[in-house]
Amino acid sequence: MYQILYEELTDTAFGKQTLTGLQLCAMSLPKDEQGFRHVEQDVRLAIHGLRVQELKRSREKKLSAKSEAKAKHDLHSTINALKSEQQMEMSADVKRN
């Protein structure tokens, strides 16, 4: 697992509820009027495993093109950073062997 994804949350308590799913939110976008983040994906846990449901974009307020472009840029930057980290880990594994 990539440490960069969870290092800020390692000592965070999330409560004691049964996990039925999770939402993948755009952290780089501003919160809406109610204080919630924009949900990119909604992952529901079912008895037979994970089932990913595409969310319909039926929000009252659409994201501006600029915000959406920035979110995509931030997402691509994060993906590239994770790929680089993975390549470095793989190179280190090869050198050890």
Short mmCIF file of C-alpha atoms in Angstrom, two decimals:
data_model
loop_
_atom_site.label_atom_id
_atom_site.label_comp_id
_atom_site.label_asym_id
_atom_site.label_seq_id
_atom_site.Cartn_x
_atom_site.Cartn_y
_atom_site.Cartn_z
CA MET A 1 0.00 0.00 0.00
CA TYR A 2 1.21 3.49 -0.72
CA GLN A 3 2.06 5.24 2.54
CA ILE A 4 1.33 8.66 1.01
CA LEU A 5 -2.35 7.71 0.80
CA TYR A 6 -2.84 7.05 4.51
CA GLU A 7 0.03 8.53 6.53
CA GLU A 8 -2.02 11.54 7.73
CA LEU A 9 -4.77 9.22 9.01
CA THR A 10 -2.74 6.54 10.79
CA ASP A 11 -3.89 7.54 14.30
CA THR A 12 -7.42 8.63 13.40
CA ALA A 13 -10.43 6.91 14.99
CA PHE A 14 -13.40 6.56 12.65
CA GLY A 15 -15.94 5.14 15.12
CA LYS A 16 -17.55 1.72 15.47
CA GLN A 17 -20.06 1.34 12.65
CA THR A 18 -20.44 -1.61 10.32
CA LEU A 19 -18.66 -0.79 7.09
CA THR A 20 -21.10 -1.02 4.19
CA GLY A 21 -19.17 1.07 1.70
CA LEU A 22 -17.00 4.08 1.18
CA GLN A 23 -16.95 7.17 -0.96
CA LEU A 24 -13.96 8.29 -2.99
CA CYS A 25 -14.06 12.08 -2.74
CA ALA A 26 -12.26 14.81 -4.66
CA MET A 27 -10.18 16.32 -1.86
CA SER A 28 -8.78 19.03 -4.14
CA LEU A 29 -12.24 20.47 -4.84
CA PRO A 30 -14.00 22.87 -2.47
CA LYS A 31 -16.75 21.58 -0.19
CA ASP A 32 -20.38 22.24 -1.15
CA GLU A 33 -22.77 24.48 0.82
CA GLN A 34 -23.51 21.65 3.29
CA GLY A 35 -19.80 21.06 3.93
CA PHE A 36 -19.47 17.82 1.95
CA ARG A 37 -16.79 16.90 -0.59
CA HIS A 38 -17.60 16.06 -4.23
CA VAL A 39 -18.02 12.26 -4.52
CA GLU A 40 -16.19 10.79 -7.53
CA GLN A 41 -17.00 7.12 -6.87
CA ASP A 42 -19.24 5.29 -4.41
CA VAL A 43 -17.92 1.85 -3.45
CA ARG A 44 -20.54 -0.44 -1.90
CA LEU A 45 -19.55 -3.61 -0.07
CA ALA A 46 -21.79 -6.57 -0.77
CA ILE A 47 -21.81 -10.11 0.61
CA HIS A 48 -20.14 -11.35 -2.57
CA GLY A 49 -17.40 -8.72 -2.66
CA LEU A 50 -16.97 -5.18 -3.88
CA ARG A 51 -19.33 -3.59 -6.34
CA VAL A 52 -18.40 -0.16 -7.71
CA GLN A 53 -21.31 2.02 -8.73
CA GLU A 54 -20.84 5.00 -10.99
CA LEU A 55 -22.45 8.05 -9.46
CA LYS A 56 -24.84 10.03 -11.58
CA ARG A 57 -23.96 13.68 -11.82
CA SER A 58 -27.32 14.93 -10.69
CA ARG A 59 -26.05 17.63 -8.36
CA GLU A 60 -27.90 20.92 -8.26
CA LYS A 61 -24.70 22.84 -8.75
CA LYS A 62 -22.31 21.63 -11.48
CA LEU A 63 -18.59 21.99 -11.09
CA SER A 64 -17.11 24.77 -13.11
CA ALA A 65 -14.88 23.72 -16.02
CA LYS A 66 -11.90 25.30 -14.28
CA SER A 67 -12.46 23.35 -11.04
CA GLU A 68 -12.96 20.13 -12.96
CA ALA A 69 -9.79 20.68 -15.00
CA LYS A 70 -7.82 21.39 -11.80
CA ALA A 71 -9.21 18.25 -10.16
CA LYS A 72 -8.20 16.16 -13.18
CA HIS A 73 -4.74 17.73 -13.16
CA ASP A 74 -4.35 17.02 -9.43
CA LEU A 75 -5.53 13.44 -9.92
CA HIS A 76 -3.07 12.86 -12.77
CA SER A 77 -0.25 14.37 -10.69
CA THR A 78 -1.07 12.05 -7.79
CA ILE A 79 -1.24 9.02 -10.10
CA ASN A 80 2.13 9.91 -11.64
CA ALA A 81 3.68 10.34 -8.18
CA LEU A 82 2.33 6.94 -7.11
CA LYS A 83 3.63 5.31 -10.30
CA SER A 84 7.07 6.80 -9.67
CA GLU A 85 7.01 5.54 -6.08
CA GLN A 86 5.98 2.08 -7.28
CA GLN A 87 8.78 2.03 -9.87
CA MET A 88 11.32 3.00 -7.21
CA GLU A 89 10.05 0.24 -4.92
CA MET A 90 10.26 -2.29 -7.76
CA SER A 91 13.81 -1.15 -8.60
CA ALA A 92 14.81 -1.50 -4.96
CA ASP A 93 13.31 -5.01 -4.86
CA VAL A 94 15.23 -6.00 -8.00
CA LYS A 95 18.50 -4.67 -6.53
CA ARG A 96 17.93 -6.62 -3.30
CA ASN A 97 17.40 -9.85 -5.22
#
